[in-house]
Amino acid sequence: YFTVTVNPSAVISGSSTLCIGSSTLLTATPAGGSWTSGSPTVATVSSTGLVTGVSNGVVNIYYTSGGCYTFKPVTVSTGSVITGSTGTICIGTTTSLSATPPGGTWSSSNTFRAIVSTTGVVTGLAGGVVNISYSLGGCASYITMTVNSTPIITGGSTLCVGTAIPLLASFGGGTWSSSSTTIATVDSLGNVTGVTAGTANITYNAGGCYA
């Protein structure tokens, strides 16, 4: 007679998704076997089962023990691309972000400064810097946004032709402009001079926020 040894099939445990440049650890029972990657250009695997994403795609990670092998498909993905914002937002205003591919989830690193809806609409709440993240398939991308205060203008609202009045902004660093310089002009310090009778809007813009 012949003695036949039947070895058990190995079982691989661990995540089946990872991002390019990140790693995930696979484990197998029984222990003591060897790991190989079906496509090292997509993902590599170490002797301890540590899988590292290299490029987009699906790769089979093989585990061999006692002459028997099994494999686990692993999907490697890139982070999503976020578009639709200049990187600044004003307190009390909103801006819409979009991401490709769709189907992920949005989050804010500081919900006291800005919140983001499930559809990517960001609302500024307080001044400062905040990261708006988008996660899909275990990969996360983010955009850094600066929340700026909305300025307040104080001063008179009427003047005579040929006279000037000073306007003040609640904080410095911005620029003044007139909607109609044929009616009224404004200099860099906020001094408004009447040119002809009429109505002009005097605007102060700071950090993308204006009054």
Short mmCIF file of N, CA, C and O in Angstrom, two decimals, residues 63-179:
data_model
loop_
_atom_site.label_atom_id
_atom_site.label_comp_id
_atom_site.label_asym_id
_atom_site.label_seq_id
_atom_site.Cartn_x
_atom_site.Cartn_y
_atom_site.Cartn_z
N TYR A 63 -0.61 32.15 -1.69
CA TYR A 63 0.03 31.60 -0.49
C TYR A 63 0.17 30.09 -0.68
O TYR A 63 -0.82 29.39 -0.96
N THR A 64 1.41 29.60 -0.56
CA THR A 64 1.69 28.17 -0.77
C THR A 64 2.17 27.55 0.53
O THR A 64 3.07 28.07 1.20
N SER A 65 1.54 26.42 0.89
CA SER A 65 1.92 25.71 2.12
C SER A 65 1.71 24.22 1.92
O SER A 65 0.63 23.78 1.50
N GLY A 66 2.77 23.44 2.18
CA GLY A 66 2.68 21.98 2.06
C GLY A 66 2.36 21.51 0.67
O GLY A 66 1.69 20.50 0.49
N GLY A 67 2.80 22.27 -0.34
CA GLY A 67 2.53 21.90 -1.73
C GLY A 67 1.18 22.33 -2.23
O GLY A 67 0.85 22.15 -3.40
N CYS A 68 0.35 22.90 -1.35
CA CYS A 68 -0.97 23.39 -1.74
C CYS A 68 -0.97 24.92 -1.72
O CYS A 68 -0.26 25.53 -0.92
N TYR A 69 -1.76 25.50 -2.60
CA TYR A 69 -1.78 26.96 -2.61
C TYR A 69 -3.21 27.47 -2.71
O TYR A 69 -4.13 26.76 -3.15
N THR A 70 -3.39 28.71 -2.30
CA THR A 70 -4.64 29.44 -2.49
C THR A 70 -4.27 30.88 -2.80
O THR A 70 -3.11 31.26 -2.69
N PHE A 71 -5.24 31.64 -3.22
CA PHE A 71 -4.94 33.04 -3.54
C PHE A 71 -6.10 33.94 -3.13
O PHE A 71 -7.24 33.49 -2.96
N LYS A 72 -5.77 35.23 -3.01
CA LYS A 72 -6.76 36.24 -2.67
C LYS A 72 -6.64 37.39 -3.65
O LYS A 72 -5.57 37.99 -3.79
N PRO A 73 -7.72 37.74 -4.36
CA PRO A 73 -7.66 38.90 -5.26
C PRO A 73 -7.62 40.20 -4.44
O PRO A 73 -8.38 40.37 -3.49
N VAL A 74 -6.73 41.09 -4.82
CA VAL A 74 -6.60 42.38 -4.15
C VAL A 74 -6.73 43.48 -5.21
O VAL A 74 -6.06 43.43 -6.24
N THR A 75 -7.60 44.44 -4.92
CA THR A 75 -7.81 45.57 -5.84
C THR A 75 -7.00 46.77 -5.36
O THR A 75 -7.12 47.20 -4.21
N VAL A 76 -6.18 47.31 -6.26
CA VAL A 76 -5.35 48.49 -5.95
C VAL A 76 -5.94 49.70 -6.66
O VAL A 76 -6.19 49.65 -7.87
N SER A 77 -6.17 50.78 -5.91
CA SER A 77 -6.81 51.97 -6.47
C SER A 77 -6.00 53.22 -6.17
O SER A 77 -5.22 53.27 -5.23
N THR A 78 -6.22 54.25 -7.00
CA THR A 78 -5.63 55.56 -6.73
C THR A 78 -6.62 56.39 -5.94
O THR A 78 -7.81 56.07 -5.85
N GLY A 79 -6.14 57.49 -5.37
CA GLY A 79 -7.03 58.42 -4.70
C GLY A 79 -7.88 59.16 -5.73
O GLY A 79 -7.54 59.25 -6.91
N SER A 80 -9.01 59.68 -5.29
CA SER A 80 -9.92 60.42 -6.17
C SER A 80 -9.39 61.82 -6.44
O SER A 80 -8.52 62.32 -5.73
N VAL A 81 -9.92 62.45 -7.47
CA VAL A 81 -9.54 63.81 -7.84
C VAL A 81 -10.67 64.75 -7.45
O VAL A 81 -11.82 64.56 -7.85
N ILE A 82 -10.35 65.76 -6.62
CA ILE A 82 -11.35 66.73 -6.16
C ILE A 82 -11.21 68.01 -6.99
O ILE A 82 -10.11 68.52 -7.18
N THR A 83 -12.34 68.52 -7.47
CA THR A 83 -12.34 69.75 -8.26
C THR A 83 -13.48 70.65 -7.79
O THR A 83 -14.36 70.23 -7.05
N GLY A 84 -13.41 71.92 -8.23
CA GLY A 84 -14.54 72.82 -8.02
C GLY A 84 -14.33 73.90 -6.99
O GLY A 84 -15.27 74.58 -6.62
N SER A 85 -13.10 74.09 -6.48
CA SER A 85 -12.91 75.13 -5.47
C SER A 85 -11.62 75.88 -5.72
O SER A 85 -10.65 75.33 -6.23
N THR A 86 -11.61 77.16 -5.35
CA THR A 86 -10.39 77.95 -5.47
C THR A 86 -9.50 77.79 -4.24
O THR A 86 -8.41 78.33 -4.18
N GLY A 87 -10.00 77.07 -3.24
CA GLY A 87 -9.22 76.89 -2.01
C GLY A 87 -9.56 77.86 -0.92
O GLY A 87 -9.03 77.77 0.18
N THR A 88 -10.44 78.84 -1.20
CA THR A 88 -10.86 79.79 -0.17
C THR A 88 -12.38 79.86 -0.14
O THR A 88 -13.06 79.63 -1.14
N ILE A 89 -12.90 80.19 1.04
CA ILE A 89 -14.34 80.34 1.22
C ILE A 89 -14.54 81.39 2.31
O ILE A 89 -13.67 81.58 3.17
N CYS A 90 -15.66 82.07 2.27
CA CYS A 90 -15.95 83.10 3.27
C CYS A 90 -16.88 82.54 4.34
O CYS A 90 -17.66 81.62 4.09
N ILE A 91 -16.79 83.09 5.52
CA ILE A 91 -17.70 82.69 6.60
C ILE A 91 -19.14 82.98 6.17
O ILE A 91 -19.45 84.07 5.69
N GLY A 92 -19.99 81.98 6.32
CA GLY A 92 -21.40 82.15 5.98
C GLY A 92 -21.73 81.89 4.53
O GLY A 92 -22.89 81.99 4.14
N THR A 93 -20.73 81.55 3.71
CA THR A 93 -21.00 81.25 2.30
C THR A 93 -20.72 79.78 2.02
O THR A 93 -20.17 79.06 2.86
N THR A 94 -21.10 79.34 0.84
CA THR A 94 -20.91 77.94 0.46
C THR A 94 -20.18 77.85 -0.87
O THR A 94 -20.18 78.79 -1.66
N THR A 95 -19.55 76.70 -1.10
CA THR A 95 -18.95 76.38 -2.39
C THR A 95 -19.13 74.89 -2.63
O THR A 95 -19.16 74.10 -1.69
N SER A 96 -19.27 74.51 -3.89
CA SER A 96 -19.53 73.11 -4.23
C SER A 96 -18.28 72.43 -4.75
O SER A 96 -17.61 72.95 -5.65
N LEU A 97 -17.98 71.27 -4.19
CA LEU A 97 -16.87 70.43 -4.65
C LEU A 97 -17.44 69.21 -5.36
O LEU A 97 -18.55 68.78 -5.07
N SER A 98 -16.66 68.66 -6.26
CA SER A 98 -17.02 67.40 -6.91
C SER A 98 -15.79 66.50 -6.94
O SER A 98 -14.67 66.98 -6.81
N ALA A 99 -16.02 65.21 -7.09
CA ALA A 99 -14.91 64.26 -7.07
C ALA A 99 -15.17 63.15 -8.08
O ALA A 99 -16.32 62.78 -8.34
N THR A 100 -14.10 62.66 -8.66
CA THR A 100 -14.19 61.51 -9.56
C THR A 100 -13.21 60.44 -9.09
O THR A 100 -12.09 60.76 -8.70
N PRO A 101 -13.61 59.16 -9.12
CA PRO A 101 -14.95 58.70 -9.48
C PRO A 101 -15.97 58.99 -8.38
O PRO A 101 -15.58 59.24 -7.24
N PRO A 102 -17.29 58.99 -8.72
CA PRO A 102 -18.31 59.28 -7.72
C PRO A 102 -18.55 58.10 -6.78
O PRO A 102 -17.98 57.02 -6.97
N GLY A 103 -19.42 58.33 -5.80
CA GLY A 103 -19.82 57.25 -4.90
C GLY A 103 -19.11 57.23 -3.57
O GLY A 103 -19.34 56.33 -2.75
N GLY A 104 -18.23 58.21 -3.31
CA GLY A 104 -17.48 58.24 -2.05
C GLY A 104 -18.17 59.07 -0.99
O GLY A 104 -19.32 59.50 -1.14
N THR A 105 -17.48 59.30 0.12
CA THR A 105 -18.02 60.07 1.23
C THR A 105 -17.14 61.27 1.53
O THR A 105 -15.91 61.20 1.43
N TRP A 106 -17.78 62.39 1.93
CA TRP A 106 -17.08 63.63 2.25
C TRP A 106 -16.97 63.80 3.76
O TRP A 106 -17.83 63.36 4.51
N SER A 107 -15.91 64.49 4.19
CA SER A 107 -15.75 64.79 5.61
C SER A 107 -14.89 66.03 5.78
O SER A 107 -14.12 66.40 4.88
N SER A 108 -15.02 66.68 6.94
CA SER A 108 -14.25 67.89 7.26
C SER A 108 -13.33 67.58 8.44
O SER A 108 -13.73 66.92 9.39
N SER A 109 -12.10 68.10 8.38
CA SER A 109 -11.15 67.87 9.47
C SER A 109 -11.46 68.75 10.69
O SER A 109 -10.97 68.49 11.78
N ASN A 110 -12.28 69.79 10.49
CA ASN A 110 -12.64 70.68 11.60
C ASN A 110 -14.03 71.23 11.33
O ASN A 110 -14.19 72.21 10.60
N THR A 111 -15.04 70.61 11.95
CA THR A 111 -16.43 71.00 11.69
C THR A 111 -16.80 72.31 12.37
O THR A 111 -17.90 72.82 12.17
N PHE A 112 -15.90 72.86 13.20
CA PHE A 112 -16.13 74.19 13.75
C PHE A 112 -15.79 75.27 12.73
O PHE A 112 -16.30 76.38 12.79
N ARG A 113 -14.90 74.96 11.78
CA ARG A 113 -14.50 75.93 10.76
C ARG A 113 -15.28 75.78 9.48
O ARG A 113 -15.61 76.77 8.82
N ALA A 114 -15.56 74.53 9.08
CA ALA A 114 -16.32 74.30 7.85
C ALA A 114 -16.96 72.92 7.91
O ALA A 114 -16.38 71.98 8.46
N ILE A 115 -18.15 72.83 7.37
CA ILE A 115 -18.82 71.54 7.25
C ILE A 115 -19.01 71.24 5.77
O ILE A 115 -18.99 72.14 4.93
N VAL A 116 -19.18 69.96 5.45
CA VAL A 116 -19.38 69.55 4.06
C VAL A 116 -20.53 68.56 4.02
O VAL A 116 -20.64 67.66 4.87
N SER A 117 -21.43 68.74 3.05
CA SER A 117 -22.59 67.87 2.92
C SER A 117 -22.22 66.58 2.20
O SER A 117 -21.10 66.42 1.71
N THR A 118 -23.18 65.67 2.12
CA THR A 118 -22.95 64.39 1.43
C THR A 118 -22.76 64.58 -0.07
O THR A 118 -22.27 63.68 -0.75
N THR A 119 -23.14 65.76 -0.58
CA THR A 119 -22.98 66.03 -2.01
C THR A 119 -21.79 66.94 -2.30
O THR A 119 -21.59 67.36 -3.44
N GLY A 120 -20.98 67.27 -1.26
CA GLY A 120 -19.77 68.05 -1.48
C GLY A 120 -19.92 69.56 -1.35
O GLY A 120 -19.03 70.30 -1.75
N VAL A 121 -21.04 70.03 -0.76
CA VAL A 121 -21.24 71.46 -0.56
C VAL A 121 -20.58 71.87 0.76
O VAL A 121 -20.97 71.39 1.82
N VAL A 122 -19.59 72.78 0.67
CA VAL A 122 -18.84 73.22 1.85
C VAL A 122 -19.40 74.55 2.34
O VAL A 122 -19.62 75.47 1.54
N THR A 123 -19.60 74.67 3.66
CA THR A 123 -20.08 75.90 4.27
C THR A 123 -19.04 76.41 5.26
O THR A 123 -18.64 75.68 6.17
N GLY A 124 -18.61 77.66 5.08
CA GLY A 124 -17.65 78.25 5.99
C GLY A 124 -18.30 78.71 7.28
O GLY A 124 -19.35 79.36 7.25
N LEU A 125 -17.69 78.38 8.42
CA LEU A 125 -18.27 78.71 9.72
C LEU A 125 -17.39 79.63 10.55
O LEU A 125 -17.88 80.52 11.24
N ALA A 126 -16.07 79.44 10.51
CA ALA A 126 -15.15 80.25 11.30
C ALA A 126 -13.82 80.34 10.57
O ALA A 126 -13.46 79.43 9.80
N GLY A 127 -13.08 81.42 10.82
CA GLY A 127 -11.82 81.63 10.13
C GLY A 127 -10.78 80.58 10.47
O GLY A 127 -10.69 80.09 11.59
N GLY A 128 -9.97 80.21 9.46
CA GLY A 128 -8.89 79.25 9.67
C GLY A 128 -8.74 78.31 8.48
O GLY A 128 -9.37 78.50 7.44
N VAL A 129 -7.90 77.31 8.63
CA VAL A 129 -7.61 76.34 7.57
C VAL A 129 -8.26 75.00 7.92
O VAL A 129 -8.20 74.56 9.07
N VAL A 130 -8.85 74.36 6.93
CA VAL A 130 -9.53 73.08 7.14
C VAL A 130 -9.29 72.19 5.94
O VAL A 130 -9.18 72.67 4.81
N ASN A 131 -9.18 70.89 6.17
CA ASN A 131 -9.04 69.91 5.08
C ASN A 131 -10.40 69.26 4.81
O ASN A 131 -11.04 68.73 5.74
N ILE A 132 -10.83 69.30 3.57
CA ILE A 132 -12.05 68.63 3.15
C ILE A 132 -11.64 67.35 2.43
O ILE A 132 -10.96 67.40 1.40
N SER A 133 -12.05 66.20 2.98
CA SER A 133 -11.60 64.90 2.46
C SER A 133 -12.71 64.17 1.72
O SER A 133 -13.90 64.33 2.02
N TYR A 134 -12.29 63.35 0.77
CA TYR A 134 -13.21 62.50 0.01
C TYR A 134 -12.62 61.09 0.01
O TYR A 134 -11.48 60.89 -0.41
N SER A 135 -13.41 60.13 0.49
CA SER A 135 -12.93 58.74 0.63
C SER A 135 -13.75 57.81 -0.26
O SER A 135 -14.98 57.90 -0.31
N LEU A 136 -13.03 56.93 -0.94
CA LEU A 136 -13.69 55.96 -1.81
C LEU A 136 -12.82 54.71 -1.90
O LEU A 136 -11.64 54.80 -2.21
N GLY A 137 -13.41 53.56 -1.61
CA GLY A 137 -12.70 52.30 -1.73
C GLY A 137 -11.48 52.19 -0.84
O GLY A 137 -10.49 51.56 -1.19
N GLY A 138 -11.53 52.85 0.32
CA GLY A 138 -10.41 52.81 1.25
C GLY A 138 -9.32 53.82 0.95
O GLY A 138 -8.35 53.92 1.70
N CYS A 139 -9.45 54.59 -0.14
CA CYS A 139 -8.47 55.63 -0.49
C CYS A 139 -9.08 56.99 -0.22
O CYS A 139 -10.26 57.22 -0.48
N ALA A 140 -8.28 57.90 0.29
CA ALA A 140 -8.77 59.24 0.63
C ALA A 140 -7.94 60.31 -0.06
O ALA A 140 -6.72 60.21 -0.16
N SER A 141 -8.63 61.34 -0.56
CA SER A 141 -7.99 62.53 -1.11
C SER A 141 -8.54 63.72 -0.36
O SER A 141 -9.63 63.66 0.21
N TYR A 142 -7.80 64.82 -0.34
CA TYR A 142 -8.31 66.00 0.36
C TYR A 142 -7.85 67.28 -0.32
O TYR A 142 -6.88 67.29 -1.08
N ILE A 143 -8.57 68.34 -0.04
CA ILE A 143 -8.22 69.67 -0.51
C ILE A 143 -8.18 70.58 0.72
O ILE A 143 -9.03 70.49 1.60
N THR A 144 -7.15 71.41 0.79
CA THR A 144 -7.02 72.35 1.90
C THR A 144 -7.72 73.65 1.55
O THR A 144 -7.46 74.24 0.51
N MET A 145 -8.63 74.08 2.43
CA MET A 145 -9.38 75.30 2.20
C MET A 145 -9.13 76.29 3.33
O MET A 145 -8.99 75.89 4.50
N THR A 146 -9.06 77.56 2.98
CA THR A 146 -8.92 78.63 3.96
C THR A 146 -10.26 79.35 4.09
O THR A 146 -10.83 79.81 3.10
N VAL A 147 -10.76 79.41 5.33
CA VAL A 147 -12.01 80.12 5.60
C VAL A 147 -11.66 81.53 6.05
O VAL A 147 -10.98 81.71 7.06
N ASN A 148 -12.10 82.52 5.28
CA ASN A 148 -11.80 83.91 5.59
C ASN A 148 -13.02 84.63 6.14
O ASN A 148 -14.17 84.29 5.81
N SER A 149 -12.77 85.64 6.97
CA SER A 149 -13.85 86.45 7.52
C SER A 149 -14.40 87.38 6.45
O SER A 149 -13.67 87.84 5.56
N THR A 150 -15.69 87.66 6.52
CA THR A 150 -16.30 88.62 5.62
C THR A 150 -16.13 90.02 6.21
O THR A 150 -16.50 90.26 7.36
N PRO A 151 -15.55 90.96 5.45
CA PRO A 151 -15.32 92.30 6.00
C PRO A 151 -16.62 93.09 6.20
O PRO A 151 -17.64 92.79 5.59
N ILE A 152 -16.53 94.08 7.06
CA ILE A 152 -17.64 95.00 7.30
C ILE A 152 -17.16 96.42 7.01
O ILE A 152 -16.09 96.82 7.49
N ILE A 153 -17.93 97.16 6.23
CA ILE A 153 -17.58 98.54 5.90
C ILE A 153 -18.40 99.51 6.76
O ILE A 153 -19.62 99.34 6.89
N THR A 154 -17.73 100.49 7.33
CA THR A 154 -18.42 101.53 8.09
C THR A 154 -18.05 102.89 7.50
O THR A 154 -16.99 103.07 6.91
N GLY A 155 -18.96 103.85 7.67
CA GLY A 155 -18.74 105.20 7.15
C GLY A 155 -20.01 105.73 6.51
O GLY A 155 -21.04 105.04 6.47
N GLY A 156 -19.94 106.95 6.00
CA GLY A 156 -21.10 107.56 5.39
C GLY A 156 -21.48 106.93 4.07
O GLY A 156 -20.67 106.26 3.41
N SER A 157 -22.75 107.18 3.68
CA SER A 157 -23.24 106.63 2.41
C SER A 157 -23.70 107.71 1.45
O SER A 157 -24.20 107.40 0.37
N THR A 158 -23.54 108.97 1.81
CA THR A 158 -23.86 110.06 0.90
C THR A 158 -22.73 111.10 0.92
O THR A 158 -22.07 111.29 1.94
N LEU A 159 -22.53 111.75 -0.21
CA LEU A 159 -21.56 112.83 -0.30
C LEU A 159 -21.91 113.71 -1.48
O LEU A 159 -22.77 113.35 -2.30
N CYS A 160 -21.27 114.84 -1.55
CA CYS A 160 -21.53 115.80 -2.63
C CYS A 160 -20.47 115.68 -3.71
O CYS A 160 -19.35 115.22 -3.46
N VAL A 161 -20.82 116.11 -4.91
CA VAL A 161 -19.86 116.14 -6.01
C VAL A 161 -18.68 117.03 -5.61
O VAL A 161 -18.85 118.14 -5.11
N GLY A 162 -17.49 116.51 -5.79
CA GLY A 162 -16.28 117.26 -5.48
C GLY A 162 -15.81 117.14 -4.05
O GLY A 162 -14.76 117.69 -3.69
N THR A 163 -16.57 116.41 -3.21
CA THR A 163 -16.14 116.20 -1.83
C THR A 163 -15.74 114.74 -1.62
O THR A 163 -15.99 113.89 -2.48
N ALA A 164 -15.15 114.46 -0.47
CA ALA A 164 -14.69 113.09 -0.18
C ALA A 164 -15.11 112.69 1.24
O ALA A 164 -15.23 113.54 2.13
N ILE A 165 -15.35 111.40 1.42
CA ILE A 165 -15.62 110.85 2.74
C ILE A 165 -14.77 109.59 2.92
O ILE A 165 -14.50 108.87 1.95
N PRO A 166 -14.33 109.30 4.16
CA PRO A 166 -13.54 108.08 4.39
C PRO A 166 -14.45 106.89 4.74
O PRO A 166 -15.40 107.03 5.50
N LEU A 167 -14.14 105.75 4.18
CA LEU A 167 -14.77 104.50 4.58
C LEU A 167 -13.73 103.63 5.27
O LEU A 167 -12.55 103.68 4.94
N LEU A 168 -14.20 102.84 6.23
CA LEU A 168 -13.30 101.97 7.00
C LEU A 168 -13.74 100.51 6.85
O LEU A 168 -14.95 100.22 6.85
N ALA A 169 -12.78 99.62 6.73
CA ALA A 169 -13.07 98.18 6.70
C ALA A 169 -12.70 97.56 8.03
O ALA A 169 -11.82 98.06 8.74
N SER A 170 -13.40 96.48 8.40
CA SER A 170 -13.21 95.87 9.71
C SER A 170 -11.83 95.26 9.90
O SER A 170 -11.40 95.01 11.02
N PHE A 171 -11.12 94.97 8.81
CA PHE A 171 -9.73 94.51 8.91
C PHE A 171 -8.99 94.91 7.64
O PHE A 171 -9.59 95.14 6.59
N GLY A 172 -7.68 94.99 7.75
CA GLY A 172 -6.85 95.45 6.64
C GLY A 172 -6.47 94.36 5.67
O GLY A 172 -6.86 93.20 5.81
N GLY A 173 -5.65 94.76 4.69
CA GLY A 173 -5.12 93.80 3.73
C GLY A 173 -5.94 93.63 2.48
O GLY A 173 -5.56 92.85 1.60
N GLY A 174 -7.05 94.35 2.37
CA GLY A 174 -7.90 94.20 1.20
C GLY A 174 -7.73 95.32 0.20
O GLY A 174 -6.86 96.18 0.35
N THR A 175 -8.58 95.31 -0.82
CA THR A 175 -8.52 96.33 -1.86
C THR A 175 -9.90 96.95 -2.05
O THR A 175 -10.93 96.28 -1.93
N TRP A 176 -9.89 98.25 -2.37
CA TRP A 176 -11.12 99.01 -2.59
C TRP A 176 -11.37 99.16 -4.09
O TRP A 176 -10.44 99.26 -4.88
N SER A 177 -12.65 99.22 -4.47
CA SER A 177 -12.99 99.47 -5.87
C SER A 177 -14.37 100.11 -5.93
O SER A 177 -15.18 100.01 -5.00
N SER A 178 -14.63 100.78 -7.05
CA SER A 178 -15.92 101.43 -7.28
C SER A 178 -16.59 100.79 -8.48
O SER A 178 -15.94 100.47 -9.49
N SER A 179 -17.91 100.62 -8.39
CA SER A 179 -18.66 100.03 -9.51
C SER A 179 -18.81 101.01 -10.66
O SER A 179 -19.11 100.61 -11.78
#
